[in-house]
């Protein structure tokens, strides 16, 4: 009998496994694919981390803790995992996004600099945003090496005594005497507590979240910069920009020989996570190339590579994290709505708190799934 079983060893699950094992729990991680793999939400080399969080200012304290835990992980794994090169948030003056960015900066006294589209190009010439846009540079922004982080969390969890089984899909789980039984394709496992970090598959395993979580296809494109010197980690901060064509995020060249870009909610394609992944097609590429040509023309070279990936969305784009009503020994974290990776380190810590202490000192009230039912938007 394990103290806890973590179901899904991706971004969040590997962090939960690490925190549970580090606290001395007898823990098992079950993963349906390899670790890492390219069928979920955490692949594609890099994920943005930024502090000036417009989505809701209550994310900022969690982010501060996340930064600290990512640095701890780098030390423990003895490898760079968080690359700090600054971040740009850009949006029209007075927009919800820009108001949120400036509010987070003011409320938490975050170091930042404000630019127009023109002055931003003078400072970071890879950017050619519209002149009337407001751009906020935040020096603490940067990116995480997402697959390396999963490997680091999992390796260190293993060293701390965690058992890890890959290639075994969890089919179902039931409450059993003094705990739970988890059935996979090949075996049955028992534990006192369960932790669901099953990403795009969470709604399939936790029926109360079925219909609350919607899985959406995303596309990431890497292009060879025409002027590579403008798109290095030293010269080009990561970005999240809100322009007439939609919201786009992107990265300097790192880990692959290309500038990387994606469009938030790409083409709005809702799908079943078990469907065969659809590789990038011409329409996907046109959506991303139009933004590159207009806003980052010096990155508009040949395609280097492209990958598809999954978002798991809630209707208000805030996460769902908590304990199962009536069964507090079951906890879960999901619905990361395309902006969760940067929080993996702190979500792992929260899940360990919930599983071992049945409570956490972090403020997770924003993530109560009841809000979605209350607002009728589930
Ligand atoms: C293209 C793209 C770009 C993004 N950009 C950013 C960004 O810049 N910054 C940011 O913060 N966030 C970003 N995100 C969001 C972020 O990557 C996700 O929120 C995060 O990766 C979610 O992690 P997870 O652990 O929930 O999912 P995953 O890492 O997918 O892990 C879930 C795991 O559970 C396993 N699993 C599921 N069901 C079962 C089962 N039945 N049995 C066994 N195993 C199971 C899966 O195989 C998987 O390994 C982006 C997402 C995408 C797709």
Short mmCIF file of C-alpha atoms and ligand atoms in Angstrom, two decimals:
data_model
loop_
_atom_site.label_atom_id
_atom_site.label_comp_id
_atom_site.label_asym_id
_atom_site.label_seq_id
_atom_site.Cartn_x
_atom_site.Cartn_y
_atom_site.Cartn_z
CA UNK A 1 0.00 0.00 0.00
CA UNK A 2 1.45 3.36 -1.09
CA UNK A 3 0.90 6.58 0.83
CA UNK A 4 -0.06 8.21 -2.47
CA UNK A 5 -0.35 7.45 -6.17
CA UNK A 6 0.19 10.29 -8.65
CA UNK A 7 -1.77 9.68 -11.85
CA UNK A 8 0.00 11.33 -14.79
CA UNK A 9 3.72 12.17 -14.66
CA UNK A 10 3.90 15.26 -16.86
CA UNK A 11 4.60 18.83 -15.78
CA UNK A 12 2.46 18.88 -12.65
CA UNK A 13 2.67 15.18 -11.77
CA UNK A 14 6.47 15.06 -11.83
CA UNK A 15 6.56 18.04 -9.46
CA UNK A 16 3.97 16.46 -7.14
CA UNK A 17 5.91 13.19 -7.14
CA UNK A 18 9.10 15.07 -6.26
CA UNK A 19 7.55 16.99 -3.36
CA UNK A 20 5.78 13.93 -1.98
CA UNK A 21 8.89 11.75 -2.15
CA UNK A 22 11.07 14.51 -0.70
CA UNK A 23 8.79 14.62 2.34
CA UNK A 24 9.31 10.91 2.91
CA UNK A 25 6.00 9.64 1.50
CA UNK A 26 5.88 6.19 -0.13
CA UNK A 27 4.69 7.29 -3.53
CA UNK A 28 4.04 5.81 -6.97
CA UNK A 29 3.81 7.75 -10.24
CA UNK A 30 1.80 6.17 -13.06
CA UNK A 31 2.29 7.48 -16.60
CA UNK A 32 0.51 6.17 -19.71
CA UNK A 33 3.32 7.19 -22.13
CA UNK A 34 7.08 7.78 -21.70
CA UNK A 35 8.64 10.45 -19.48
CA UNK A 36 8.75 12.92 -21.12
CA UNK A 37 6.59 12.48 -24.24
CA UNK A 38 4.96 14.59 -26.95
CA UNK A 39 1.25 13.68 -26.61
CA UNK A 40 0.30 15.99 -23.72
CA UNK A 41 0.74 19.66 -22.79
CA UNK A 42 4.34 20.09 -21.68
CA UNK A 43 6.55 19.38 -24.72
CA UNK A 44 8.06 21.75 -27.27
CA UNK A 45 11.21 22.60 -25.30
CA UNK A 46 10.22 25.89 -23.63
CA UNK A 47 7.47 27.59 -21.60
CA UNK A 48 7.23 31.27 -20.65
CA UNK A 49 7.44 32.39 -17.05
CA UNK A 50 6.44 35.98 -16.26
CA UNK A 51 5.56 37.83 -13.08
CA UNK A 52 3.40 40.75 -14.29
CA UNK A 53 0.36 38.50 -14.41
CA UNK A 54 -2.64 40.23 -15.98
CA UNK A 55 -4.93 37.19 -15.68
CA UNK A 56 -5.47 37.84 -11.92
CA UNK A 57 -3.14 39.49 -9.46
CA UNK A 58 -3.54 36.63 -6.96
CA UNK A 59 -1.28 34.53 -9.20
CA UNK A 60 1.73 36.71 -8.33
CA UNK A 61 2.42 35.30 -4.81
CA UNK A 62 2.20 31.79 -6.26
CA UNK A 63 4.62 32.81 -9.01
CA UNK A 64 7.12 34.15 -6.49
CA UNK A 65 7.06 30.79 -4.75
CA UNK A 66 7.26 29.02 -8.13
CA UNK A 67 10.41 30.97 -9.05
CA UNK A 68 12.03 30.07 -5.77
CA UNK A 69 11.18 26.37 -6.20
CA UNK A 70 12.44 26.36 -9.81
CA UNK A 71 15.78 27.73 -8.58
CA UNK A 72 15.86 25.04 -5.86
CA UNK A 73 15.24 22.44 -8.55
CA UNK A 74 18.10 23.80 -10.69
CA UNK A 75 20.44 23.49 -7.72
CA UNK A 76 19.28 19.99 -6.85
CA UNK A 77 19.48 18.81 -10.48
CA UNK A 78 22.69 20.78 -11.10
CA UNK A 79 21.53 22.10 -14.47
CA UNK A 80 20.03 25.34 -15.82
CA UNK A 81 16.25 25.02 -16.15
CA UNK A 82 14.98 28.62 -15.89
CA UNK A 83 16.48 31.08 -18.36
CA UNK A 84 15.86 34.69 -17.31
CA UNK A 85 16.08 37.07 -20.26
CA UNK A 86 13.10 39.34 -19.58
CA UNK A 87 9.51 39.31 -20.83
CA UNK A 88 7.37 41.65 -22.91
CA UNK A 89 3.62 42.01 -22.42
CA UNK A 90 2.05 44.21 -25.07
CA UNK A 91 -1.56 45.24 -25.59
CA UNK A 92 -3.60 48.32 -26.46
CA UNK A 93 -3.72 51.07 -23.84
CA UNK A 94 -6.73 50.55 -21.54
CA UNK A 95 -7.25 46.89 -22.58
CA UNK A 96 -8.05 44.27 -19.92
CA UNK A 97 -4.63 42.71 -20.45
CA UNK A 98 -2.64 45.95 -20.14
CA UNK A 99 -4.68 47.12 -17.14
CA UNK A 100 -3.94 43.76 -15.48
CA UNK A 101 -0.21 43.90 -16.23
CA UNK A 102 0.12 47.43 -14.84
CA UNK A 103 -2.01 46.53 -11.81
CA UNK A 104 0.21 43.52 -10.99
CA UNK A 105 3.35 45.68 -11.40
CA UNK A 106 1.96 48.39 -9.09
CA UNK A 107 0.42 46.09 -6.49
CA UNK A 108 3.53 43.92 -6.11
CA UNK A 109 6.13 46.61 -6.89
CA UNK A 110 7.51 44.58 -9.77
CA UNK A 111 10.46 46.13 -11.58
CA UNK A 112 9.33 47.03 -15.10
CA UNK A 113 9.79 49.48 -17.97
CA UNK A 114 7.06 50.85 -20.19
CA UNK A 115 7.53 51.28 -23.96
CA UNK A 116 5.58 52.28 -27.05
CA UNK A 117 5.82 50.04 -30.11
CA UNK A 118 8.44 52.42 -31.54
CA UNK A 119 10.61 52.71 -28.41
CA UNK A 120 10.44 48.93 -27.94
CA UNK A 121 11.94 48.41 -31.42
CA UNK A 122 14.74 50.82 -30.54
CA UNK A 123 15.58 48.74 -27.45
CA UNK A 124 14.84 45.27 -28.86
CA UNK A 125 15.04 45.52 -32.68
CA UNK A 126 13.51 42.06 -33.25
CA UNK A 127 10.14 43.61 -32.26
CA UNK A 128 8.05 45.65 -34.75
CA UNK A 129 4.80 46.13 -32.84
CA UNK A 130 2.25 48.81 -33.79
CA UNK A 131 3.35 52.26 -32.63
CA UNK A 132 0.26 52.84 -30.47
CA UNK A 133 0.62 49.61 -28.46
CA UNK A 134 1.80 49.69 -24.82
CA UNK A 135 4.63 47.27 -24.08
CA UNK A 136 5.83 46.39 -20.57
CA UNK A 137 9.28 44.87 -20.14
CA UNK A 138 9.73 42.85 -16.94
CA UNK A 139 13.35 41.82 -16.31
CA UNK A 140 12.38 38.74 -14.24
CA UNK A 141 10.53 37.14 -17.14
CA UNK A 142 12.03 34.28 -19.11
CA UNK A 143 11.41 30.67 -19.92
CA UNK A 144 11.60 27.18 -18.48
CA UNK A 145 13.08 24.17 -20.26
CA UNK A 146 9.86 22.25 -19.77
CA UNK A 147 10.88 18.71 -20.71
CA UNK A 148 14.16 19.03 -18.81
CA UNK A 149 12.18 20.15 -15.74
CA UNK A 150 9.99 17.03 -15.96
CA UNK A 151 13.08 14.85 -16.22
CA UNK A 152 14.70 16.68 -13.27
CA UNK A 153 11.62 16.40 -11.03
CA UNK A 154 11.15 12.72 -11.92
CA UNK A 155 14.82 11.79 -11.51
CA UNK A 156 15.05 13.49 -8.12
CA UNK A 157 11.75 11.93 -7.03
CA UNK A 158 13.18 8.52 -7.93
CA UNK A 159 16.31 9.28 -5.94
CA UNK A 160 14.13 10.17 -2.96
CA UNK A 161 12.44 6.76 -3.21
CA UNK A 162 9.46 7.27 -5.55
CA UNK A 163 8.40 4.31 -7.68
CA UNK A 164 7.66 5.24 -11.29
CA UNK A 165 5.82 3.13 -13.84
CA UNK A 166 5.57 4.25 -17.48
CA UNK A 167 3.53 2.88 -20.37
CA UNK A 168 0.61 1.99 -18.09
CA UNK A 169 -2.64 3.80 -18.56
CA UNK A 170 -4.91 4.17 -15.55
CA UNK A 171 -8.31 2.79 -16.56
CA UNK A 172 -10.28 3.47 -13.40
CA UNK A 173 -10.07 3.87 -9.64
CA UNK A 174 -12.31 2.89 -6.76
CA UNK A 175 -12.51 3.53 -3.06
CA UNK A 176 -11.42 0.40 -1.17
CA UNK A 177 -10.91 -0.51 2.48
CA UNK A 178 -8.69 2.19 4.09
CA UNK A 179 -7.75 3.67 0.73
CA UNK A 180 -8.10 3.39 -3.01
CA UNK A 181 -7.47 0.85 -5.74
CA UNK A 182 -6.17 2.02 -9.11
CA UNK A 183 -6.53 -0.29 -12.10
CA UNK A 184 -4.20 0.06 -15.08
CA UNK A 185 -4.01 -1.94 -18.29
CA UNK A 186 -1.53 -4.29 -16.62
CA UNK A 187 -1.97 -4.15 -12.86
CA UNK A 188 -3.75 -2.95 -9.73
CA UNK A 189 -2.19 -0.63 -7.14
CA UNK A 190 -3.38 0.51 -3.74
CA UNK A 191 -2.80 3.75 -1.88
CA UNK A 192 -4.20 5.82 0.97
CA UNK A 193 -4.39 8.92 -1.22
CA UNK A 194 -4.68 9.75 -4.90
CA UNK A 195 -3.29 12.76 -6.77
CA UNK A 196 -4.71 13.43 -10.25
CA UNK A 197 -2.35 15.35 -12.51
CA UNK A 198 -3.65 13.85 -15.71
CA UNK A 199 -3.62 16.98 -17.91
CA UNK A 200 -5.89 16.69 -20.94
CA UNK A 201 -7.23 13.34 -19.66
CA UNK A 202 -8.36 14.65 -16.25
CA UNK A 203 -12.02 14.91 -17.29
CA UNK A 204 -11.99 11.23 -18.29
CA UNK A 205 -10.78 10.12 -14.85
CA UNK A 206 -12.72 12.56 -12.64
CA UNK A 207 -16.32 12.59 -13.85
CA UNK A 208 -17.18 15.78 -11.92
CA UNK A 209 -14.73 17.64 -14.20
CA UNK A 210 -16.05 16.08 -17.38
CA UNK A 211 -17.79 18.90 -19.23
CA UNK A 212 -15.88 21.51 -17.20
CA UNK A 213 -12.55 20.90 -18.98
CA UNK A 214 -12.24 21.34 -22.75
CA UNK A 215 -9.20 20.05 -24.62
CA UNK A 216 -7.93 22.24 -27.45
CA UNK A 217 -5.30 21.73 -30.15
CA UNK A 218 -2.33 24.13 -30.28
CA UNK A 219 0.48 24.58 -32.80
CA UNK A 220 4.02 25.78 -32.16
CA UNK A 221 6.20 26.91 -35.06
CA UNK A 222 9.97 27.52 -35.16
CA UNK A 223 11.41 29.64 -38.00
CA UNK A 224 15.02 30.39 -38.92
CA UNK A 225 15.59 34.11 -38.22
CA UNK A 226 16.81 36.18 -41.16
CA UNK A 227 18.83 38.23 -38.66
CA UNK A 228 19.73 35.71 -35.92
CA UNK A 229 21.54 38.34 -33.83
CA UNK A 230 18.15 39.97 -33.02
CA UNK A 231 16.63 36.77 -31.62
CA UNK A 232 19.15 35.50 -29.07
CA UNK A 233 18.38 35.15 -25.35
CA UNK A 234 20.49 38.29 -24.78
CA UNK A 235 18.70 40.44 -27.37
CA UNK A 236 15.13 39.17 -27.43
CA UNK A 237 12.85 38.78 -24.36
CA UNK A 238 9.95 36.31 -24.49
CA UNK A 239 6.59 37.85 -25.36
CA UNK A 240 2.86 37.66 -24.86
CA UNK A 241 1.21 40.19 -27.20
CA UNK A 242 -2.43 41.03 -27.80
CA UNK A 243 -2.90 42.39 -31.32
CA UNK A 244 -5.79 42.55 -33.80
CA UNK A 245 -5.07 39.02 -35.09
CA UNK A 246 -5.26 37.53 -31.57
CA UNK A 247 -2.84 36.78 -28.72
CA UNK A 248 0.59 35.40 -29.58
CA UNK A 249 3.48 34.18 -27.45
CA UNK A 250 7.06 33.58 -28.46
CA UNK A 251 10.67 32.90 -27.57
CA UNK A 252 14.23 33.68 -28.62
CA UNK A 253 16.28 30.95 -30.27
CA UNK A 254 17.05 28.29 -27.67
CA UNK A 255 17.19 24.50 -27.80
CA UNK A 256 16.22 24.42 -31.51
CA UNK A 257 17.69 26.59 -34.28
CA UNK A 258 14.60 28.77 -34.59
CA UNK A 259 12.49 31.63 -33.25
CA UNK A 260 9.40 30.03 -31.67
CA UNK A 261 5.82 31.35 -31.88
CA UNK A 262 2.30 30.19 -31.02
CA UNK A 263 -1.17 31.74 -31.05
CA UNK A 264 -3.17 31.43 -27.83
CA UNK A 265 -6.27 29.27 -28.64
CA UNK A 266 -4.73 28.80 -32.09
CA UNK A 267 -7.79 27.92 -34.28
CA UNK A 268 -10.21 27.01 -31.47
CA UNK A 269 -10.19 23.29 -32.32
CA UNK A 270 -11.71 21.28 -29.45
CA UNK A 271 -10.80 17.59 -29.55
CA UNK A 272 -10.51 14.28 -27.74
CA UNK A 273 -6.99 13.85 -26.28
CA UNK A 274 -7.02 10.24 -27.46
CA UNK A 275 -7.51 11.23 -31.12
CA UNK A 276 -4.44 10.91 -33.35
CA UNK A 277 -2.54 14.23 -33.25
CA UNK A 278 -3.02 16.32 -36.42
CA UNK A 279 0.34 17.68 -37.58
CA UNK A 280 0.67 21.34 -38.61
CA UNK A 281 -1.10 22.04 -41.93
CA UNK A 282 -0.95 25.03 -44.31
CA UNK A 283 -3.74 26.91 -42.55
CA UNK A 284 -1.99 26.51 -39.18
CA UNK A 285 1.22 27.84 -40.66
CA UNK A 286 -0.53 30.79 -42.35
CA UNK A 287 -1.99 31.94 -39.00
CA UNK A 288 1.46 32.00 -37.39
CA UNK A 289 3.41 33.30 -40.40
CA UNK A 290 1.06 36.30 -40.76
CA UNK A 291 1.99 37.40 -37.22
CA UNK A 292 5.71 36.79 -37.81
CA UNK A 293 5.68 38.79 -41.07
CA UNK A 294 3.92 41.73 -39.43
CA UNK A 295 5.43 41.89 -35.95
CA UNK A 296 8.75 40.01 -36.19
CA UNK A 297 9.76 40.35 -39.87
CA UNK A 298 13.43 39.62 -39.19
CA UNK A 299 12.44 36.15 -37.94
CA UNK A 300 10.50 35.31 -41.11
CA UNK A 301 12.84 32.65 -42.52
CA UNK A 302 12.39 28.98 -43.39
CA UNK A 303 10.39 26.63 -41.18
CA UNK A 304 12.69 24.77 -38.80
CA UNK A 305 10.10 22.59 -37.10
CA UNK A 306 6.51 22.55 -35.84
CA UNK A 307 4.71 20.63 -33.11
CA UNK A 308 1.15 20.31 -31.88
CA UNK A 309 0.19 20.27 -28.22
CA UNK A 310 -2.92 20.31 -25.99
CA UNK A 311 -4.52 23.02 -23.85
CA UNK A 312 -7.04 21.95 -21.19
CA UNK A 313 -9.34 24.93 -20.76
CA UNK A 314 -11.87 26.06 -18.18
CA UNK A 315 -14.47 28.62 -19.21
CA UNK A 316 -12.79 31.43 -17.22
CA UNK A 317 -9.22 30.21 -17.90
CA UNK A 318 -8.40 29.87 -14.20
CA UNK A 319 -7.14 26.50 -12.94
CA UNK A 320 -9.01 23.84 -10.96
CA UNK A 321 -7.05 22.66 -7.91
CA UNK A 322 -8.46 21.05 -4.78
CA UNK A 323 -9.70 17.99 -2.97
CA UNK A 324 -12.65 15.90 -4.02
CA UNK A 325 -15.84 16.86 -2.17
CA UNK A 326 -16.68 14.12 0.31
CA UNK A 327 -13.37 12.37 -0.36
CA UNK A 328 -10.56 14.73 0.71
CA UNK A 329 -7.90 12.02 0.28
CA UNK A 330 -8.29 12.57 -3.47
CA UNK A 331 -6.74 15.76 -4.81
CA UNK A 332 -6.34 17.10 -8.32
CA UNK A 333 -4.85 19.90 -10.38
CA UNK A 334 -6.01 20.59 -13.93
CA UNK A 335 -7.63 23.05 -16.31
CA UNK A 336 -4.40 24.99 -16.76
CA UNK A 337 -5.88 26.76 -19.80
CA UNK A 338 -2.60 27.24 -21.64
CA UNK A 339 -0.77 29.15 -18.92
CA UNK A 340 0.00 26.57 -16.24
CA UNK A 341 3.53 25.36 -16.86
CA UNK A 342 5.31 28.15 -14.97
CA UNK A 343 3.33 27.07 -11.87
CA UNK A 344 4.30 23.36 -11.96
CA UNK A 345 6.86 23.72 -9.19
CA UNK A 346 4.45 25.39 -6.76
CA UNK A 347 1.48 23.24 -7.80
CA UNK A 348 3.60 20.18 -6.97
CA UNK A 349 4.18 21.63 -3.51
CA UNK A 350 0.47 22.44 -3.06
CA UNK A 351 -0.54 18.92 -4.10
CA UNK A 352 1.89 17.42 -1.60
CA UNK A 353 0.33 19.68 1.07
CA UNK A 354 -3.19 18.62 0.11
CA UNK A 355 -2.30 14.92 -0.05
CA UNK A 356 -0.29 14.74 3.17
CA UNK A 357 -1.77 17.53 5.31
CA UNK A 358 -5.22 17.84 3.72
CA UNK A 359 -4.70 21.59 3.44
CA UNK A 360 -2.23 24.19 2.20
CA UNK A 361 -1.13 27.63 3.33
CA UNK A 362 -1.16 28.86 -0.29
CA UNK A 363 -4.22 30.77 -1.44
CA UNK A 364 -5.92 28.50 -3.97
CA UNK A 365 -9.44 29.89 -3.53
CA UNK A 366 -9.44 31.16 -7.13
CA UNK A 367 -9.16 27.56 -8.34
CA UNK A 368 -12.27 26.09 -6.68
CA UNK A 369 -14.18 24.32 -9.50
CA UNK A 370 -17.47 25.17 -7.78
CA UNK A 371 -17.13 28.68 -9.25
CA UNK A 372 -17.66 27.26 -12.72
CA UNK A 373 -20.88 25.56 -11.70
CA UNK A 374 -22.03 28.62 -9.71
CA UNK A 375 -21.48 30.93 -12.67
CA UNK A 376 -23.27 28.45 -14.93
CA UNK A 377 -20.34 28.48 -17.33
CA UNK A 378 -19.14 24.94 -16.70
C1 LIG B 1 1.62 24.95 -27.13
C2 LIG B 1 1.54 25.27 -25.68
C3 LIG B 1 2.20 26.38 -25.19
C4 LIG B 1 2.14 26.71 -23.83
N1 LIG B 1 2.83 27.77 -23.38
C5 LIG B 1 2.89 28.01 -22.05
C6 LIG B 1 3.77 28.98 -21.55
O1 LIG B 1 4.50 29.62 -22.31
N2 LIG B 1 3.82 29.18 -20.21
C7 LIG B 1 3.06 28.45 -19.35
O2 LIG B 1 3.14 28.68 -18.14
N3 LIG B 1 2.23 27.48 -19.79
C8 LIG B 1 2.14 27.25 -21.12
N4 LIG B 1 1.35 26.25 -21.60
C9 LIG B 1 0.52 25.49 -20.68
C10 LIG B 1 1.30 24.43 -19.95
O3 LIG B 1 2.25 23.84 -20.81
C11 LIG B 1 0.35 23.43 -19.35
O4 LIG B 1 -0.54 24.13 -18.50
C12 LIG B 1 1.09 22.36 -18.55
O5 LIG B 1 2.04 21.74 -19.36
C13 LIG B 1 0.08 21.35 -18.03
O6 LIG B 1 0.79 20.32 -17.36
P1 LIG B 1 0.04 19.00 -16.92
O7 LIG B 1 0.92 18.29 -16.00
O8 LIG B 1 -1.36 19.34 -16.49
O9 LIG B 1 -0.13 18.18 -18.29
P2 LIG B 1 0.89 17.13 -18.94
O10 LIG B 1 2.28 17.61 -18.84
O11 LIG B 1 0.35 16.79 -20.28
O12 LIG B 1 0.78 15.88 -17.97
C14 LIG B 1 -0.36 15.08 -17.85
C15 LIG B 1 0.15 13.65 -17.86
O13 LIG B 1 -0.86 12.76 -17.43
C16 LIG B 1 -0.70 11.58 -18.18
N5 LIG B 1 -1.95 10.82 -18.11
C17 LIG B 1 -3.18 11.28 -18.46
N6 LIG B 1 -4.11 10.32 -18.27
C18 LIG B 1 -3.46 9.24 -17.79
C19 LIG B 1 -3.89 7.93 -17.42
N7 LIG B 1 -5.18 7.57 -17.53
N8 LIG B 1 -2.96 7.06 -16.97
C20 LIG B 1 -1.65 7.43 -16.85
N9 LIG B 1 -1.19 8.65 -17.23
C21 LIG B 1 -2.10 9.55 -17.68
C22 LIG B 1 -0.40 12.11 -19.58
O14 LIG B 1 0.11 11.13 -20.44
C23 LIG B 1 0.56 13.23 -19.25
O15 LIG B 1 1.90 12.78 -19.23
C24 LIG B 1 1.38 25.90 -22.96
C25 LIG B 1 0.72 24.77 -23.45
C26 LIG B 1 0.81 24.44 -24.79
C27 LIG B 1 0.10 23.22 -25.29
#
